[in-house]
mmCIF file of C-alpha atoms in Angstrom:
data_model
loop_
_atom_site.group_PDB
_atom_site.id
_atom_site.type_symbol
_atom_site.label_atom_id
_atom_site.label_comp_id
_atom_site.label_asym_id
_atom_site.label_seq_id
_atom_site.Cartn_x
_atom_site.Cartn_y
_atom_site.Cartn_z
ATOM 1 C CA MET T 28 -53.973 19.457 -10.160
ATOM 2 C CA SER T 29 -55.492 19.622 -13.625
ATOM 3 C CA GLU T 30 -53.397 19.874 -16.773
ATOM 4 C CA SER T 31 -54.403 23.510 -17.127
ATOM 5 C CA ASP T 32 -52.857 24.171 -13.694
ATOM 6 C CA ASP T 33 -49.523 22.552 -14.603
ATOM 7 C CA PRO T 34 -46.635 25.023 -14.435
ATOM 8 C CA GLY T 35 -45.088 25.881 -17.782
ATOM 9 C CA TRP T 36 -41.745 24.340 -16.803
ATOM 10 C CA LEU T 37 -43.234 20.860 -16.212
ATOM 11 C CA PRO T 38 -42.389 18.517 -19.124
ATOM 12 C CA ASP T 39 -45.485 17.174 -20.895
ATOM 13 C CA GLU T 40 -44.144 13.624 -20.448
ATOM 14 C CA TYR T 41 -44.462 13.814 -16.662
ATOM 15 C CA ASP T 42 -47.096 11.316 -15.520
ATOM 16 C CA PRO T 43 -47.817 11.502 -11.769
ATOM 17 C CA ASP T 44 -49.310 7.993 -11.968
ATOM 18 C CA ALA T 45 -46.125 6.421 -13.377
ATOM 19 C CA ASP T 46 -43.716 4.622 -11.078
ATOM 20 C CA LEU T 47 -40.669 6.444 -9.734
ATOM 21 C CA ARG T 48 -38.303 4.729 -12.200
ATOM 22 C CA GLU T 49 -40.233 6.373 -15.057
ATOM 23 C CA ARG T 50 -40.680 9.774 -13.343
ATOM 24 C CA LEU T 51 -37.099 10.216 -12.102
ATOM 25 C CA PRO T 52 -35.491 10.941 -15.521
ATOM 26 C CA ILE T 53 -38.191 13.523 -16.224
ATOM 27 C CA MET T 54 -37.626 15.129 -12.812
ATOM 28 C CA ALA T 55 -33.929 15.366 -13.681
ATOM 29 C CA GLU T 56 -34.766 17.297 -16.864
ATOM 30 C CA ILE T 57 -36.665 20.048 -15.041
ATOM 31 C CA ASP T 58 -34.969 23.376 -15.626
ATOM 32 C CA ARG T 59 -33.082 24.405 -12.493
ATOM 33 C CA LEU T 60 -34.221 27.987 -13.040
ATOM 34 C CA SER T 61 -37.834 26.917 -12.485
ATOM 35 C CA GLY T 62 -37.214 26.611 -8.756
ATOM 36 C CA ALA T 63 -38.747 23.118 -8.719
ATOM 37 C CA GLU T 64 -38.362 21.353 -5.404
ATOM 38 C CA LEU T 65 -38.562 17.622 -4.785
ATOM 39 C CA HIS T 66 -40.148 16.148 -1.662
ATOM 40 C CA ALA T 67 -39.882 12.510 -0.550
ATOM 41 C CA ALA T 68 -41.840 10.311 1.850
ATOM 42 C CA ASP T 69 -41.259 6.773 3.003
ATOM 43 C CA ASP T 70 -43.688 4.027 3.917
ATOM 44 C CA ARG T 71 -43.485 5.035 7.607
ATOM 45 C CA GLY T 72 -44.888 8.453 6.765
ATOM 46 C CA LEU T 73 -41.649 10.394 7.239
ATOM 47 C CA THR T 74 -41.205 13.227 4.762
ATOM 48 C CA LYS T 75 -38.172 15.226 3.719
ATOM 49 C CA ILE T 76 -37.727 18.277 1.520
ATOM 50 C CA LEU T 77 -34.857 17.366 -0.798
ATOM 51 C CA GLY T 78 -34.507 20.471 -2.956
ATOM 52 C CA THR T 79 -33.724 21.084 -6.616
ATOM 53 C CA PRO T 80 -32.962 18.132 -8.918
ATOM 54 C CA PHE T 81 -29.613 18.125 -10.711
ATOM 55 C CA ASP T 82 -27.864 15.271 -12.513
ATOM 56 C CA LEU T 83 -29.169 11.781 -13.135
ATOM 57 C CA GLU T 84 -26.759 8.870 -13.400
ATOM 58 C CA GLU T 85 -27.429 5.302 -14.464
ATOM 59 C CA ASN T 86 -24.871 2.640 -13.593
ATOM 60 C CA PRO T 87 -24.184 -0.405 -15.813
ATOM 61 C CA THR T 88 -26.729 -2.503 -13.878
ATOM 62 C CA GLY T 89 -29.509 0.032 -14.512
ATOM 63 C CA THR T 90 -29.676 1.644 -11.052
ATOM 64 C CA LEU T 91 -30.728 5.303 -11.309
ATOM 65 C CA THR T 92 -29.296 7.959 -8.981
ATOM 66 C CA LEU T 93 -30.549 11.549 -9.005
ATOM 67 C CA HIS T 94 -28.456 14.222 -7.251
ATOM 68 C CA VAL T 95 -30.701 16.656 -5.379
ATOM 69 C CA GLY T 96 -30.386 19.758 -3.179
ATOM 70 C CA GLY T 97 -27.423 22.000 -2.546
ATOM 71 C CA SER T 98 -25.816 22.803 -5.888
ATOM 72 C CA GLN T 99 -25.014 20.930 -9.071
ATOM 73 C CA TYR T 100 -21.502 19.988 -7.969
ATOM 74 C CA ASN T 101 -22.150 19.864 -4.219
ATOM 75 C CA TRP T 102 -25.491 18.093 -3.741
ATOM 76 C CA ASP T 103 -27.064 17.065 -0.420
ATOM 77 C CA TYR T 104 -29.079 13.956 -1.309
ATOM 78 C CA GLU T 105 -29.203 11.081 -3.733
ATOM 79 C CA ILE T 106 -32.473 9.460 -4.775
ATOM 80 C CA VAL T 107 -31.618 5.876 -5.706
ATOM 81 C CA VAL T 108 -33.892 3.594 -7.721
ATOM 82 C CA PRO T 109 -32.258 0.160 -7.968
ATOM 83 C CA SER T 110 -32.755 -1.890 -11.116
ATOM 84 C CA SER T 111 -33.706 -4.899 -8.997
ATOM 85 C CA ASP T 112 -36.815 -5.407 -6.887
ATOM 86 C CA THR T 113 -35.134 -3.424 -4.096
ATOM 87 C CA PRO T 114 -37.319 -0.421 -3.146
ATOM 88 C CA PRO T 115 -36.057 3.100 -3.922
ATOM 89 C CA PHE T 116 -34.374 5.093 -1.155
ATOM 90 C CA VAL T 117 -32.938 8.513 -0.321
ATOM 91 C CA ARG T 118 -29.502 8.949 1.181
ATOM 92 C CA SER T 119 -27.727 12.039 2.444
ATOM 93 C CA VAL T 120 -24.216 12.758 1.258
ATOM 94 C CA ASP T 121 -21.388 15.046 2.333
ATOM 95 C CA MET T 122 -19.480 16.305 -0.682
ATOM 96 C CA GLU T 123 -16.923 18.185 1.439
ATOM 97 C CA GLN T 124 -14.457 15.278 1.676
ATOM 98 C CA ASP T 125 -12.355 12.973 -0.470
ATOM 99 C CA ILE T 126 -14.090 10.269 -2.503
ATOM 100 C CA GLU T 127 -13.371 7.389 -0.101
ATOM 101 C CA ASP T 128 -14.786 9.265 2.890
ATOM 102 C CA TYR T 129 -17.686 10.495 0.761
ATOM 103 C CA GLU T 130 -18.651 6.914 -0.103
ATOM 104 C CA GLN T 131 -18.386 5.762 3.527
ATOM 105 C CA ALA T 132 -20.328 8.740 4.908
ATOM 106 C CA LYS T 133 -23.464 8.167 2.799
ATOM 107 C CA LYS T 134 -26.431 7.693 5.114
ATOM 108 C CA THR T 135 -29.795 6.229 4.154
ATOM 109 C CA GLU T 136 -32.439 8.719 5.277
ATOM 110 C CA LEU T 137 -35.637 7.218 3.835
ATOM 111 C CA GLU T 138 -36.374 3.736 2.518
ATOM 112 C CA ASN T 139 -39.153 2.573 0.218
ATOM 113 C CA VAL T 140 -39.731 6.166 -0.917
ATOM 114 C CA ASP T 141 -41.980 8.047 -3.236
ATOM 115 C CA VAL T 142 -40.688 11.352 -4.605
ATOM 116 C CA ARG T 143 -42.911 14.162 -5.832
ATOM 117 C CA ILE T 144 -42.605 17.702 -7.193
ATOM 118 C CA TYR T 145 -43.771 20.473 -4.877
ATOM 119 C CA THR T 146 -46.835 22.348 -6.231
ATOM 120 C CA VAL T 147 -47.345 19.659 -8.896
ATOM 121 C CA ASP T 148 -48.140 16.391 -7.133
ATOM 122 C CA HIS T 149 -46.636 16.632 -3.637
ATOM 123 C CA ASP T 150 -50.142 16.274 -2.171
ATOM 124 C CA ARG T 151 -49.871 12.558 -3.000
ATOM 125 C CA LEU T 152 -47.328 12.271 -0.178
ATOM 126 C CA GLU T 153 -49.891 13.470 2.400
ATOM 127 C CA GLU T 154 -51.494 10.029 2.419
ATOM 128 C CA THR T 155 -48.368 8.619 4.026
ATOM 129 C CA GLU T 156 -47.425 11.496 6.372
ATOM 130 C CA VAL T 157 -47.499 11.108 10.134
ATOM 131 C CA ALA T 158 -47.598 13.854 12.722
ATOM 132 C CA ALA T 159 -44.138 14.876 13.871
#
């Protein structure tokens, strides 16, 4: 996609060639009213539609976690980019329970992921996709 094709809601700072740690905070800033949708793929070629980005958190060690899908206070997925050399991953969450059960019920869905914005740069995930 050329710059002239970029949707008006895409922040100018978004660089599709940057690593996920640099792109994730910009993805979190995308206006929810834009209808932006994040897609993820792992190194096995599995893809998953995650949905709309919401809040980004950074813990004291520098790990980034972006809440995605569902609604702002009841999200479906977390995109996690550790501060260490550990590859980024996507985990599903179930917000319909108390905090202890919520923490224990988190399930890693995709490991070593790349995350892209649908209609902006999601075609970059096609290189890793496998037939279902």
